[in-house]
Amino acid sequence: MAIGPIQLIVLGFTHPDFRGEVIAELEKLRKTDTIRVIDAIAVHKDPQGTIAVEHLSNLSPAEAVELGSKIGALIGLGAAGQAGAESGAVAGAESAAEKGGVHPFNDADAWDVLADIPNDSAAALLLIEHHWAVPLRDAVARARGFRISDGFISPFDLIAIGLVNAEEAKELHDLETAGSKA
């Protein structure tokens, strides 16, 4: 089975009020084979910046064993702390080299997700595989194309292209950022 494009999404919560809605939406997307949540962790930072981590997942037990904690390895937060993440990264690089090559990764490439999470807040880190994008990605590759960049567009940028009006953009922006205003 081809693996789809993978995305790490970091969602912040000032004062979380979880009622299962986010998990329910992720489950709907999984059932339609649109996405698969490869890994998910919740991170809480107290007012002093001390981090507590809880592993979340909608993977089956077999998938969880197969995939392990991928987010921790990506952001340097392993089950055995920083040392565990470093040893996991070394093992992964050695394995990739044995299989024909590894893309070098250095500190300049690093994204310090944990530093981006404000103190006295929480974040959900979701590592998502986009199943829907496999045929598109493969078609692009067959046409000798490649990804240059990607990103989410601000609702305010949609005004300039006529997709929404100013009032709609403000409503969308307010919806997207409502949790950051406590």
N, CA, C and O atoms as a DFTB+ gen file, in Angstrom:
728 C
 N C O
     1  1       0.843      -1.187       0.000
     2  2       0.000       0.000       0.000
     3  2       0.880       1.240       0.000
     4  3       1.825       1.322       0.785
     5  1       0.588       2.205      -0.865
     6  2       1.326       3.456      -0.915
     7  2       0.944       4.318       0.279
     8  3      -0.227       4.414       0.648
     9  1       1.940       4.934       0.866
    10  2       1.650       5.840       1.970
    11  2       1.380       7.217       1.385
    12  3       2.074       7.659       0.469
    13  1       0.373       7.886       1.915
    14  2       0.002       9.200       1.416
    15  2       0.907      10.279       1.963
    16  3       1.731      10.011       2.838
    17  1       0.771      11.491       1.466
    18  2       1.522      12.613       2.019
    19  2       1.209      12.764       3.509
    20  3       0.072      12.572       3.941
    21  1       2.225      13.108       4.273
    22  2       2.106      13.206       5.723
    23  2       2.198      14.675       6.135
    24  3       3.009      15.430       5.600
    25  1       1.355      15.070       7.093
    26  2       1.348      16.443       7.584
    27  2       1.296      16.418       9.099
    28  3       0.560      15.629       9.692
    29  1       2.090      17.296       9.730
    30  2       2.011      17.503      11.168
    31  2       1.218      18.782      11.400
    32  3       1.617      19.861      10.962
    33  1       0.102      18.653      12.088
    34  2      -0.739      19.805      12.415
    35  2      -0.666      20.009      13.926
    36  3      -0.842      19.069      14.701
    37  1      -0.406      21.249      14.332
    38  2      -0.326      21.586      15.748
    39  2      -1.476      22.550      16.051
    40  3      -1.536      23.653      15.508
    41  1      -2.382      22.118      16.921
    42  2      -3.549      22.914      17.281
    43  2      -3.412      23.361      18.727
    44  3      -3.192      22.534      19.612
    45  1      -3.538      24.657      18.975
    46  2      -3.404      25.186      20.328
    47  2      -4.736      25.355      21.023
    48  3      -5.762      25.594      20.386
    49  1      -4.707      25.225      22.347
    50  2      -5.907      25.357      23.176
    51  2      -5.538      26.146      24.426
    52  3      -4.731      25.690      25.235
    53  1      -6.132      27.338      24.585
    54  2      -5.842      28.150      25.759
    55  2      -6.438      27.520      27.007
    56  3      -5.730      27.276      27.984
    57  1      -7.704      27.263      26.976
    58  2      -8.391      26.586      28.086
    59  2      -9.255      25.491      27.459
    60  3     -10.433      25.712      27.180
    61  1      -8.667      24.302      27.236
    62  2      -9.373      23.255      26.507
    63  2     -10.708      22.867      27.135
    64  3     -10.847      22.756      28.353
    65  1     -11.669      22.670      26.259
    66  2     -12.991      22.208      26.670
    67  2     -13.361      21.054      25.741
    68  3     -14.242      21.174      24.890
    69  1     -12.664      19.939      25.929
    70  2     -12.847      18.801      25.035
    71  2     -14.132      18.062      25.356
    72  3     -14.402      17.715      26.506
    73  1     -14.925      17.826      24.307
    74  2     -16.169      17.079      24.445
    75  2     -16.245      15.952      23.425
    76  3     -17.321      15.418      23.157
    77  1     -15.104      15.596      22.864
    78  2     -15.065      14.507      21.901
    79  2     -15.336      14.916      20.466
    80  3     -15.344      14.062      19.579
    81  1     -15.558      16.203      20.211
    82  2     -15.899      16.653      18.859
    83  2     -14.739      16.477      17.882
    84  3     -14.949      16.060      16.743
    85  1     -13.527      16.788      18.313
    86  2     -12.365      16.690      17.431
    87  2     -12.121      15.226      17.072
    88  3     -11.906      14.893      15.907
    89  1     -12.156      14.363      18.070
    90  2     -11.952      12.929      17.829
    91  2     -13.044      12.388      16.898
    92  3     -12.760      11.582      16.011
    93  1     -14.283      12.828      17.098
    94  2     -15.387      12.366      16.247
    95  2     -15.156      12.764      14.787
    96  3     -15.404      11.967      13.883
    97  1     -14.688      13.979      14.556
    98  2     -14.433      14.423      13.180
    99  2     -13.279      13.638      12.561
   100  3     -13.338      13.272      11.387
   101  1     -12.229      13.378      13.342
   102  2     -11.117      12.571      12.839
   103  2     -11.590      11.157      12.493
   104  3     -11.156      10.583      11.495
   105  1     -12.468      10.605      13.309
   106  2     -13.014       9.267      13.043
   107  2     -13.831       9.250      11.746
   108  3     -13.748       8.293      10.976
   109  1     -14.614      10.298      11.501
   110  2     -15.386      10.378      10.247
   111  2     -14.445      10.357       9.049
   112  3     -14.688       9.652       8.070
   113  1     -13.364      11.138       9.136
   114  2     -12.407      11.196       8.034
   115  2     -11.693       9.862       7.838
   116  3     -11.365       9.485       6.713
   117  1     -11.458       9.159       8.927
   118  2     -10.821       7.839       8.838
   119  2     -11.767       6.827       8.191
   120  3     -11.355       6.035       7.343
   121  1     -13.023       6.860       8.593
   122  2     -13.997       5.901       8.055
   123  2     -14.198       6.061       6.561
   124  3     -14.494       5.083       5.874
   125  1     -14.045       7.272       6.042
   126  2     -14.186       7.508       4.604
   127  2     -12.848       7.339       3.883
   128  3     -12.751       7.584       2.680
   129  1     -11.829       6.924       4.615
   130  2     -10.488       6.709       4.087
   131  2      -9.887       7.985       3.502
   132  3      -9.057       7.929       2.594
   133  1     -10.308       9.130       4.025
   134  2      -9.773      10.410       3.597
   135  2      -8.402      10.637       4.220
   136  3      -7.454      11.024       3.536
   137  1      -8.306      10.393       5.532
   138  2      -7.040      10.529       6.248
   139  2      -6.857       9.350       7.192
   140  3      -7.782       8.579       7.447
   141  1      -5.650       9.235       7.696
   142  2      -5.355       8.306       8.787
   143  2      -4.499       9.076       9.774
   144  3      -3.513       9.701       9.385
   145  1      -4.863       9.037      11.042
   146  2      -4.037       9.654      12.077
   147  2      -2.959       8.641      12.422
   148  3      -3.237       7.597      13.011
   149  1      -1.738       8.957      12.052
   150  2      -0.615       8.069      12.315
   151  2      -0.230       8.139      13.782
   152  3       0.085       7.121      14.399
   153  1      -0.255       9.329      14.333
   154  2       0.100       9.512      15.734
   155  2      -0.543      10.798      16.212
   156  3      -0.794      11.707      15.420
   157  1      -0.808      10.873      17.495
   158  2      -1.381      12.080      18.091
   159  2      -0.925      12.159      19.534
   160  3      -0.973      11.177      20.274
   161  1      -0.482      13.350      19.923
   162  2      -0.139      13.570      21.324
   163  2      -0.761      14.877      21.789
   164  3      -0.947      15.816      21.016
   165  1      -1.075      14.903      23.067
   166  2      -1.533      16.136      23.703
   167  2      -0.385      16.621      24.588
   168  3       0.202      15.847      25.344
   169  1      -0.080      17.896      24.481
   170  2       0.987      18.493      25.268
   171  2       0.379      19.603      26.106
   172  3      -0.348      20.451      25.590
   173  1       0.675      19.598      27.392
   174  2       0.242      20.677      28.265
   175  2       1.476      21.351      28.831
   176  3       2.392      20.686      29.315
   177  1       1.497      22.683      28.769
   178  2       2.571      23.465      29.377
   179  2       1.977      24.228      30.545
   180  3       1.000      24.958      30.383
   181  1       2.566      24.060      31.724
   182  2       2.082      24.816      32.872
   183  2       2.611      26.251      32.777
   184  3       3.364      26.560      31.853
   185  1       2.236      27.133      33.707
   186  2       2.668      28.529      33.618
   187  2       4.195      28.718      33.605
   188  3       4.687      29.734      33.113
   189  1       4.942      27.749      34.141
   190  2       6.405      27.844      34.149
   191  2       7.034      27.191      32.910
   192  3       8.251      27.248      32.735
   193  1       6.221      26.578      32.058
   194  2       6.735      25.958      30.848
   195  2       7.060      24.483      30.977
   196  3       7.602      23.886      30.047
   197  1       6.736      23.885      32.118
   198  2       6.956      22.456      32.292
   199  2       5.954      21.701      31.431
   200  3       4.767      22.028      31.405
   201  1       6.447      20.688      30.727
   202  2       5.638      19.978      29.746
   203  2       5.175      18.627      30.279
   204  3       5.949      17.869      30.864
   205  1       3.874      18.344      30.059
   206  2       3.306      17.022      30.318
   207  2       2.748      16.532      28.989
   208  3       2.112      17.294      28.261
   209  1       2.984      15.260      28.672
   210  2       2.587      14.708      27.383
   211  2       1.688      13.499      27.593
   212  3       1.939      12.661      28.459
   213  1       0.628      13.422      26.778
   214  2      -0.257      12.256      26.784
   215  2      -0.388      11.770      25.354
   216  3      -0.669      12.561      24.454
   217  1      -0.190      10.498      25.138
   218  2      -0.303       9.918      23.805
   219  2      -1.772       9.654      23.504
   220  3      -2.480       9.065      24.322
   221  1      -2.228      10.083      22.349
   222  2      -3.603       9.871      21.901
   223  2      -3.539       9.157      20.566
   224  3      -2.571       9.330      19.826
   225  1      -4.516       8.381      20.246
   226  2      -4.507       7.763      18.929
   227  2      -5.832       7.099      18.632
   228  3      -6.527       6.623      19.530
   229  1      -6.171       7.076      17.347
   230  2      -7.323       6.290      16.909
   231  2      -6.851       5.104      16.069
   232  3      -7.612       4.539      15.285
   233  1      -5.572       4.737      16.251
   234  2      -5.036       3.580      15.548
   235  2      -5.510       2.293      16.212
   236  3      -5.792       2.259      17.410
   237  1      -5.590       1.253      15.419
   238  2      -5.857      -0.059      15.990
   239  2      -4.610      -0.480      16.769
   240  3      -3.534       0.070      16.533
   241  1      -4.722      -1.440      17.691
   242  2      -3.533      -1.893      18.423
   243  2      -2.408      -2.359      17.494
   244  3      -1.237      -2.094      17.766
   245  1      -2.749      -3.049      16.405
   246  2      -1.719      -3.522      15.470
   247  2      -1.017      -2.346      14.786
   248  3       0.204      -2.356      14.630
   249  1      -1.802      -1.318      14.373
   250  2      -1.200      -0.136      13.747
   251  2      -0.317       0.610      14.732
   252  3       0.751       1.095      14.360
   253  1      -0.748       0.708      15.982
   254  2       0.039       1.418      16.993
   255  2       1.389       0.744      17.202
   256  3       2.406       1.423      17.339
   257  1       1.405      -0.589      17.226
   258  2       2.669      -1.313      17.388
   259  2       3.559      -1.081      16.169
   260  3       4.764      -0.870      16.301
   261  1       2.948      -1.121      14.972
   262  2       3.717      -0.947      13.732
   263  2       4.318       0.452      13.626
   264  3       5.475       0.604      13.232
   265  1       3.542       1.463      13.974
   266  2       3.971       2.839      13.741
   267  2       4.710       3.466      14.911
   268  3       5.553       4.339      14.707
   269  1       4.412       3.038      16.138
   270  2       5.101       3.606      17.293
   271  2       4.789       5.072      17.479
   272  3       3.793       5.570      16.955
   273  1       5.627       5.764      18.217
   274  2       5.438       7.184      18.490
   275  2       6.244       8.007      17.499
   276  3       7.413       8.308      17.738
   277  1       5.623       8.366      16.396
   278  2       6.305       9.081      15.321
   279  2       6.472      10.567      15.616
   280  3       7.500      11.149      15.269
   281  1       5.477      11.194      16.254
   282  2       5.586      12.620      16.548
   283  2       6.755      12.865      17.491
   284  3       7.531      13.800      17.295
   285  1       6.879      12.027      18.508
   286  2       7.986      12.183      19.449
   287  2       9.324      12.152      18.742
   288  3      10.218      12.932      19.070
   289  1       9.474      11.266      17.781
   290  2      10.724      11.195      17.027
   291  2      10.917      12.431      16.155
   292  3      12.039      12.916      16.010
   293  1       9.830      12.948      15.569
   294  2       9.936      14.126      14.704
   295  2      10.352      15.377      15.466
   296  3      11.155      16.170      14.975
   297  1       9.808      15.551      16.659
   298  2      10.058      16.802      17.382
   299  2      11.041      16.644      18.526
   300  3      11.259      17.586      19.288
   301  1      11.643      15.462      18.659
   302  2      12.645      15.267      19.698
   303  2      12.060      15.055      21.071
   304  3      12.656      15.455      22.071
   305  1      10.903      14.434      21.132
   306  2      10.261      14.168      22.413
   307  2       9.957      12.684      22.458
   308  3       8.829      12.265      22.196
   309  1      10.958      11.893      22.790
   310  2      10.801      10.444      22.784
   311  2      10.300       9.923      24.109
   312  3      10.284      10.640      25.109
   313  1       9.892       8.668      24.109
   314  2       9.417       8.035      25.337
   315  2      10.504       8.005      26.380
   316  3      10.219       8.023      27.578
   317  1      11.766       7.961      25.937
   318  2      12.895       7.976      26.866
   319  2      13.493       9.369      26.932
   320  3      14.684       9.516      27.205
   321  1      12.690      10.391      26.688
   322  2      13.175      11.764      26.740
   323  2      14.025      12.100      25.527
   324  3      13.954      11.425      24.500
   325  1      14.829      13.149      25.653
   326  2      15.671      13.605      24.558
   327  2      16.640      12.517      24.113
   328  3      16.864      12.342      22.916
   329  1      17.217      11.786      25.061
   330  2      18.161      10.723      24.701
   331  2      17.470       9.658      23.862
   332  3      18.059       9.143      22.912
   333  1      16.232       9.321      24.199
   334  2      15.491       8.332      23.431
   335  2      15.203       8.817      22.026
   336  3      15.291       8.046      21.070
   337  1      14.859      10.089      21.891
   338  2      14.590      10.648      20.565
   339  2      15.856      10.652      19.726
   340  3      15.816      10.333      18.538
   341  1      16.983      11.011      20.338
   342  2      18.251      11.045      19.604
   343  2      18.660       9.656      19.152
   344  3      19.081       9.475      18.009
   345  1      18.541       8.674      20.032
   346  2      18.927       7.317      19.628
   347  2      17.973       6.787      18.568
   348  3      18.394       6.054      17.673
   349  1      16.689       7.147      18.653
   350  2      15.728       6.753      17.623
   351  2      16.045       7.386      16.288
   352  3      15.916       6.741      15.247
   353  1      16.460       8.645      16.304
   354  2      16.820       9.324      15.063
   355  2      18.051       8.687      14.432
   356  3      18.104       8.523      13.213
   357  1      19.034       8.328      15.240
   358  2      20.237       7.674      14.724
   359  2      19.869       6.331      14.111
   360  3      20.324       6.006      13.014
   361  1      19.051       5.547      14.808
   362  2      18.644       4.236      14.284
   363  2      17.879       4.402      12.980
   364  3      18.084       3.634      12.040
   365  1      17.001       5.394      12.912
   366  2      16.246       5.641      11.686
   367  2      17.148       6.028      10.531
   368  3      16.953       5.565       9.407
   369  1      18.133       6.873      10.795
   370  2      19.071       7.280       9.750
   371  2      19.893       6.098       9.266
   372  3      20.123       5.954       8.065
   373  1      20.341       5.245      10.188
   374  2      21.109       4.060       9.809
   375  2      20.263       3.127       8.950
   376  3      20.746       2.586       7.955
   377  1      19.010       2.942       9.329
   378  2      18.113       2.080       8.566
   379  2      17.892       2.639       7.168
   380  3      17.917       1.892       6.190
   381  1      17.676       3.957       7.065
   382  2      17.462       4.578       5.759
   383  2      18.717       4.448       4.899
   384  3      18.617       4.193       3.699
   385  1      19.885       4.618       5.492
   386  2      21.134       4.501       4.742
   387  2      21.296       3.090       4.191
   388  3      21.758       2.906       3.065
   389  1      20.915       2.097       4.990
   390  2      20.993       0.704       4.547
   391  2      20.058       0.449       3.373
   392  3      20.316      -0.428       2.548
   393  1      18.973       1.213       3.297
   394  2      17.978       1.006       2.243
   395  2      18.231       1.898       1.034
   396  3      17.374       2.000       0.156
   397  1      19.385       2.542       0.974
   398  2      19.723       3.288      -0.236
   399  2      19.814       4.788      -0.088
   400  3      19.949       5.483      -1.095
   401  1      19.749       5.311       1.093
   402  2      19.970       6.746       1.215
   403  2      19.140       7.392       2.278
   404  3      18.105       6.872       2.694
   405  1      19.610       8.537       2.712
   406  2      18.915       9.304       3.735
   407  2      19.097      10.777       3.420
   408  3      20.187      11.210       3.047
   409  1      18.038      11.539       3.569
   410  2      18.125      12.983       3.403
   411  2      18.714      13.556       4.676
   412  3      18.147      13.352       5.749
   413  1      19.833      14.265       4.600
   414  2      20.450      14.789       5.820
   415  2      19.534      15.790       6.520
   416  3      18.878      16.600       5.865
   417  1      19.492      15.735       7.813
   418  2      18.673      16.630       8.632
   419  2      19.597      17.298       9.623
   420  3      20.374      16.622      10.298
   421  1      19.527      18.609       9.722
   422  2      20.390      19.298      10.677
   423  2      19.572      20.286      11.487
   424  3      18.374      20.448      11.252
   425  1      20.219      20.951      12.444
   426  2      19.509      21.870      13.337
   427  2      18.827      23.004      12.582
   428  3      17.809      23.517      13.046
   429  1      19.356      23.405      11.439
   430  2      18.739      24.481      10.661
   431  2      17.381      24.051      10.115
   432  3      16.519      24.891       9.857
   433  1      17.188      22.727       9.936
   434  2      15.924      22.203       9.424
   435  2      14.887      22.025      10.523
   436  3      13.704      21.851      10.230
   437  1      15.304      22.066      11.761
   438  2      14.433      21.701      12.878
   439  2      13.309      22.714      13.064
   440  3      13.490      23.912      12.844
   441  1      12.146      22.214      13.471
   442  2      11.002      23.045      13.804
   443  2      10.727      22.767      15.272
   444  3      10.303      21.667      15.629
   445  1      10.963      23.749      16.116
   446  2      10.805      23.540      17.553
   447  2       9.348      23.762      17.935
   448  3       8.975      24.817      18.447
   449  1       8.538      22.750      17.675
   450  2       7.102      22.814      17.928
   451  2       6.821      23.096      19.394
   452  3       5.936      23.889      19.714
   453  1       7.561      22.460      20.281
   454  2       7.309      22.633      21.712
   455  2       7.531      24.079      22.146
   456  3       6.813      24.581      23.010
   457  1       8.511      24.747      21.559
   458  2       8.762      26.147      21.901
   459  2       7.634      27.049      21.417
   460  3       7.395      28.108      21.996
   461  1       6.940      26.636      20.358
   462  2       5.838      27.429      19.814
   463  2       4.575      27.370      20.677
   464  3       3.690      28.214      20.532
   465  1       4.483      26.391      21.565
   466  2       3.306      26.242      22.420
   467  2       3.458      27.197      23.600
   468  3       4.428      27.087      24.350
   469  1       2.519      28.136      23.784
   470  2       2.636      29.090      24.893
   471  2       2.515      28.404      26.258
   472  3       1.837      27.388      26.403
   473  1       3.190      28.987      27.252
   474  2       3.027      28.493      28.624
   475  2       1.565      28.622      29.031
   476  3       0.843      29.478      28.520
   477  1       1.139      27.776      29.945
   478  2      -0.220      27.760      30.483
   479  2      -1.259      27.513      29.383
   480  3      -2.313      28.149      29.349
   481  1      -0.938      26.583      28.494
   482  2      -1.872      26.210      27.436
   483  2      -1.646      24.744      27.082
   484  3      -0.808      24.068      27.678
   485  1      -2.395      24.276      26.120
   486  2      -2.270      22.897      25.659
   487  2      -2.225      22.892      24.139
   488  3      -2.620      23.859      23.487
   489  1      -1.740      21.792      23.591
   490  2      -1.718      21.630      22.143
   491  2      -1.971      20.171      21.808
   492  3      -1.596      19.266      22.553
   493  1      -2.609      19.970      20.681
   494  2      -2.761      18.627      20.130
   495  2      -1.886      18.579      18.889
   496  3      -2.019      19.420      18.000
   497  1      -1.002      17.611      18.826
   498  2      -0.133      17.420      17.678
   499  2      -0.627      16.187      16.939
   500  3      -0.630      15.083      17.482
   501  1      -1.043      16.385      15.702
   502  2      -1.628      15.320      14.900
   503  2      -0.740      15.051      13.700
   504  3      -0.498      15.951      12.896
   505  1      -0.254      13.832      13.567
   506  2       0.499      13.422      12.393
   507  2      -0.480      12.671      11.503
   508  3      -0.912      11.564      11.825
   509  1      -0.823      13.293      10.375
   510  2      -1.908      12.806       9.527
   511  2      -1.377      12.370       8.168
   512  3      -0.572      13.059       7.541
   513  1      -1.851      11.206       7.733
   514  2      -1.576      10.737       6.384
   515  2      -2.795      11.081       5.531
   516  3      -3.924      10.736       5.879
   517  1      -2.560      11.757       4.424
   518  2      -3.636      12.162       3.526
   519  2      -3.844      11.085       2.456
   520  3      -3.204      11.122       1.405
   521  1      -4.741      10.126       2.725
   522  2      -5.034       9.061       1.748
   523  2      -5.595       9.640       0.461
   524  3      -5.263       9.161      -0.624
   525  1      -6.436      10.658       0.557
   526  2      -7.078      11.238      -0.618
   527  2      -6.052      11.750      -1.623
   528  3      -6.343      11.814      -2.818
   529  1      -4.852      12.117      -1.159
   530  2      -3.860      12.761      -2.020
   531  2      -2.943      11.778      -2.747
   532  3      -2.150      12.197      -3.591
   533  1      -3.031      10.475      -2.441
   534  2      -2.130       9.499      -3.068
   535  2      -2.245       9.526      -4.597
   536  3      -1.220       9.649      -5.267
   537  1      -3.451       9.417      -5.179
   538  2      -3.525       9.432      -6.647
   539  2      -3.021      10.754      -7.251
   540  3      -2.373      10.748      -8.297
   541  1      -3.313      11.870      -6.602
   542  2      -2.844      13.165      -7.097
   543  2      -1.321      13.236      -7.026
   544  3      -0.674      13.641      -7.991
   545  1      -0.748      12.847      -5.893
   546  2       0.708      12.875      -5.739
   547  2       1.371      11.996      -6.793
   548  3       2.365      12.392      -7.401
   549  1       0.819      10.802      -7.010
   550  2       1.400       9.879      -7.979
   551  2       1.304      10.427      -9.402
   552  3       2.227      10.256     -10.198
   553  1       0.180      11.089      -9.724
   554  2       0.027      11.696     -11.052
   555  2       1.041      12.815     -11.243
   556  3       1.625      12.949     -12.319
   557  1       1.251      13.609     -10.218
   558  2       2.250      14.684     -10.291
   559  2       3.635      14.087     -10.507
   560  3       4.406      14.588     -11.325
   561  1       3.954      13.022      -9.780
   562  2       5.266      12.378      -9.929
   563  2       5.442      11.821     -11.346
   564  3       6.514      11.956     -11.936
   565  1       4.390      11.194     -11.891
   566  2       4.482      10.658     -13.256
   567  2       4.708      11.773     -14.278
   568  3       5.313      11.548     -15.326
   569  1       4.223      12.966     -13.968
   570  2       4.414      14.114     -14.851
   571  2       5.739      14.833     -14.554
   572  3       5.999      15.922     -15.067
   573  1       6.567      14.199     -13.716
   574  2       7.880      14.721     -13.311
   575  2       7.752      16.006     -12.496
   576  3       8.615      16.882     -12.557
   577  1       6.668      16.102     -11.737
   578  2       6.460      17.258     -10.873
   579  2       6.921      16.965      -9.461
   580  3       7.243      15.826      -9.123
   581  1       6.952      18.000      -8.640
   582  2       7.390      17.867      -7.250
   583  2       6.811      18.991      -6.420
   584  3       6.457      20.047      -6.944
   585  1       6.717      18.761      -5.123
   586  2       6.191      19.762      -4.195
   587  2       7.270      20.808      -3.925
   588  3       8.408      20.475      -3.594
   589  1       6.899      22.051      -4.069
   590  2       7.817      23.144      -3.744
   591  2       7.484      23.706      -2.375
   592  3       8.384      23.997      -1.587
   593  1       6.192      23.863      -2.082
   594  2       5.800      24.447      -0.803
   595  2       4.350      24.082      -0.532
   596  3       3.639      23.627      -1.428
   597  1       3.917      24.281       0.703
   598  2       2.520      24.112       1.050
   599  2       2.231      24.933       2.297
   600  3       3.148      25.332       3.014
   601  1       0.980      25.178       2.544
   602  2       0.597      25.929       3.729
   603  2      -0.880      26.266       3.699
   604  3      -1.526      26.237       2.651
   605  1      -1.396      26.583       4.868
   606  2      -2.781      27.016       4.963
   607  2      -2.858      28.513       4.672
   608  3      -1.945      29.263       5.015
   609  1      -3.923      28.934       4.053
   610  2      -4.121      30.330       3.675
   611  2      -5.018      31.013       4.701
   612  3      -6.038      30.462       5.114
   613  1      -4.628      32.212       5.105
   614  2      -5.425      32.995       6.046
   615  2      -6.743      33.396       5.400
   616  3      -6.780      33.702       4.209
   617  1      -7.829      33.398       6.176
   618  2      -9.108      33.852       5.614
   619  2      -9.029      35.259       5.033
   620  3      -9.732      35.566       4.070
   621  1      -8.187      36.120       5.602
   622  2      -8.076      37.491       5.095
   623  2      -7.442      37.538       3.711
   624  3      -7.726      38.448       2.932
   625  1      -6.585      36.567       3.396
   626  2      -5.985      36.513       2.065
   627  2      -7.001      36.089       1.006
   628  3      -6.790      36.317      -0.185
   629  1      -8.091      35.478       1.435
   630  2      -9.116      35.035       0.491
   631  2      -9.950      36.195      -0.040
   632  3     -10.607      36.064      -1.073
   633  1      -9.928      37.328       0.656
   634  2     -10.673      38.510       0.195
   635  2     -10.113      38.984      -1.138
   636  3     -10.867      39.293      -2.060
   637  1      -8.780      39.041      -1.237
   638  2      -8.125      39.575      -2.431
   639  2      -8.456      38.777      -3.690
   640  3      -8.431      39.318      -4.795
   641  1      -8.760      37.508      -3.526
   642  2      -9.065      36.694      -4.708
   643  2     -10.568      36.500      -4.906
   644  3     -10.999      35.760      -5.791
   645  1     -11.358      37.176      -4.070
   646  2     -12.804      37.162      -4.252
   647  2     -13.508      35.900      -3.781
   648  3     -14.664      35.667      -4.134
   649  1     -12.820      35.082      -2.985
   650  2     -13.456      33.856      -2.516
   651  2     -14.412      34.121      -1.360
   652  3     -15.426      33.438      -1.220
   653  1     -14.094      35.106      -0.536
   654  2     -14.974      35.528       0.557
   655  2     -14.950      37.042       0.632
   656  3     -14.038      37.686       0.113
   657  1     -15.971      37.614       1.292
   658  2     -15.954      39.061       1.512
   659  2     -15.321      39.340       2.879
   660  3     -15.006      38.406       3.616
   661  1     -15.137      40.599       3.218
   662  2     -14.459      40.975       4.456
   663  2     -15.180      40.440       5.691
   664  3     -14.542      39.981       6.638
   665  1     -16.509      40.502       5.678
   666  2     -17.276      40.018       6.827
   667  2     -17.093      38.503       7.004
   668  3     -16.897      38.018       8.118
   669  1     -17.158      37.772       5.895
   670  2     -16.970      36.316       5.965
   671  2     -15.552      35.966       6.424
   672  3     -15.359      35.037       7.208
   673  1     -14.561      36.719       5.928
   674  2     -13.172      36.472       6.322
   675  2     -12.993      36.702       7.820
   676  3     -12.315      35.928       8.495
   677  1     -13.605      37.769       8.338
   678  2     -13.499      38.039       9.769
   679  2     -14.155      36.928      10.575
   680  3     -13.619      36.502      11.598
   681  1     -15.310      36.458      10.122
   682  2     -15.991      35.352      10.819
   683  2     -15.123      34.091      10.829
   684  3     -14.994      33.424      11.855
   685  1     -14.531      33.774       9.676
   686  2     -13.652      32.601       9.604
   687  2     -12.414      32.770      10.488
   688  3     -12.018      31.848      11.201
   689  1     -11.815      33.952      10.432
   690  2     -10.639      34.224      11.277
   691  2     -11.002      34.108      12.753
   692  3     -10.273      33.497      13.533
   693  1     -12.131      34.698      13.127
   694  2     -12.564      34.628      14.529
   695  2     -12.807      33.179      14.954
   696  3     -12.469      32.787      16.071
   697  1     -13.389      32.398      14.062
   698  2     -13.621      30.977      14.364
   699  2     -12.292      30.238      14.565
   700  3     -12.134      29.472      15.516
   701  1     -11.345      30.480      13.658
   702  2     -10.045      29.793      13.715
   703  2      -9.211      30.206      14.925
   704  3      -8.396      29.421      15.409
   705  1      -9.404      31.428      15.418
   706  2      -8.562      31.924      16.510
   707  2      -9.304      32.105      17.832
   708  3      -8.730      32.610      18.797
   709  1     -10.566      31.702      17.886
   710  2     -11.383      31.932      19.088
   711  2     -10.741      31.352      20.343
   712  3     -10.791      31.980      21.400
   713  1     -10.152      30.195      20.251
   714  2      -9.552      29.562      21.417
   715  2      -8.310      30.262      21.930
   716  3      -7.899      30.023      23.066
   717  1      -7.699      31.124      21.124
   718  2      -6.483      31.810      21.553
   719  2      -6.791      33.047      22.381
   720  3      -5.887      33.653      22.956
   721  1      -8.054      33.423      22.446
   722  2      -8.447      34.631      23.190
   723  2      -9.136      34.193      24.482
   724  3     -10.311      33.828      24.487
   725  1      -8.391      34.238      25.551
   726  2      -8.980      33.787      26.825
   727  2      -9.097      34.903      27.822
   728  3      -9.571      34.688      28.938
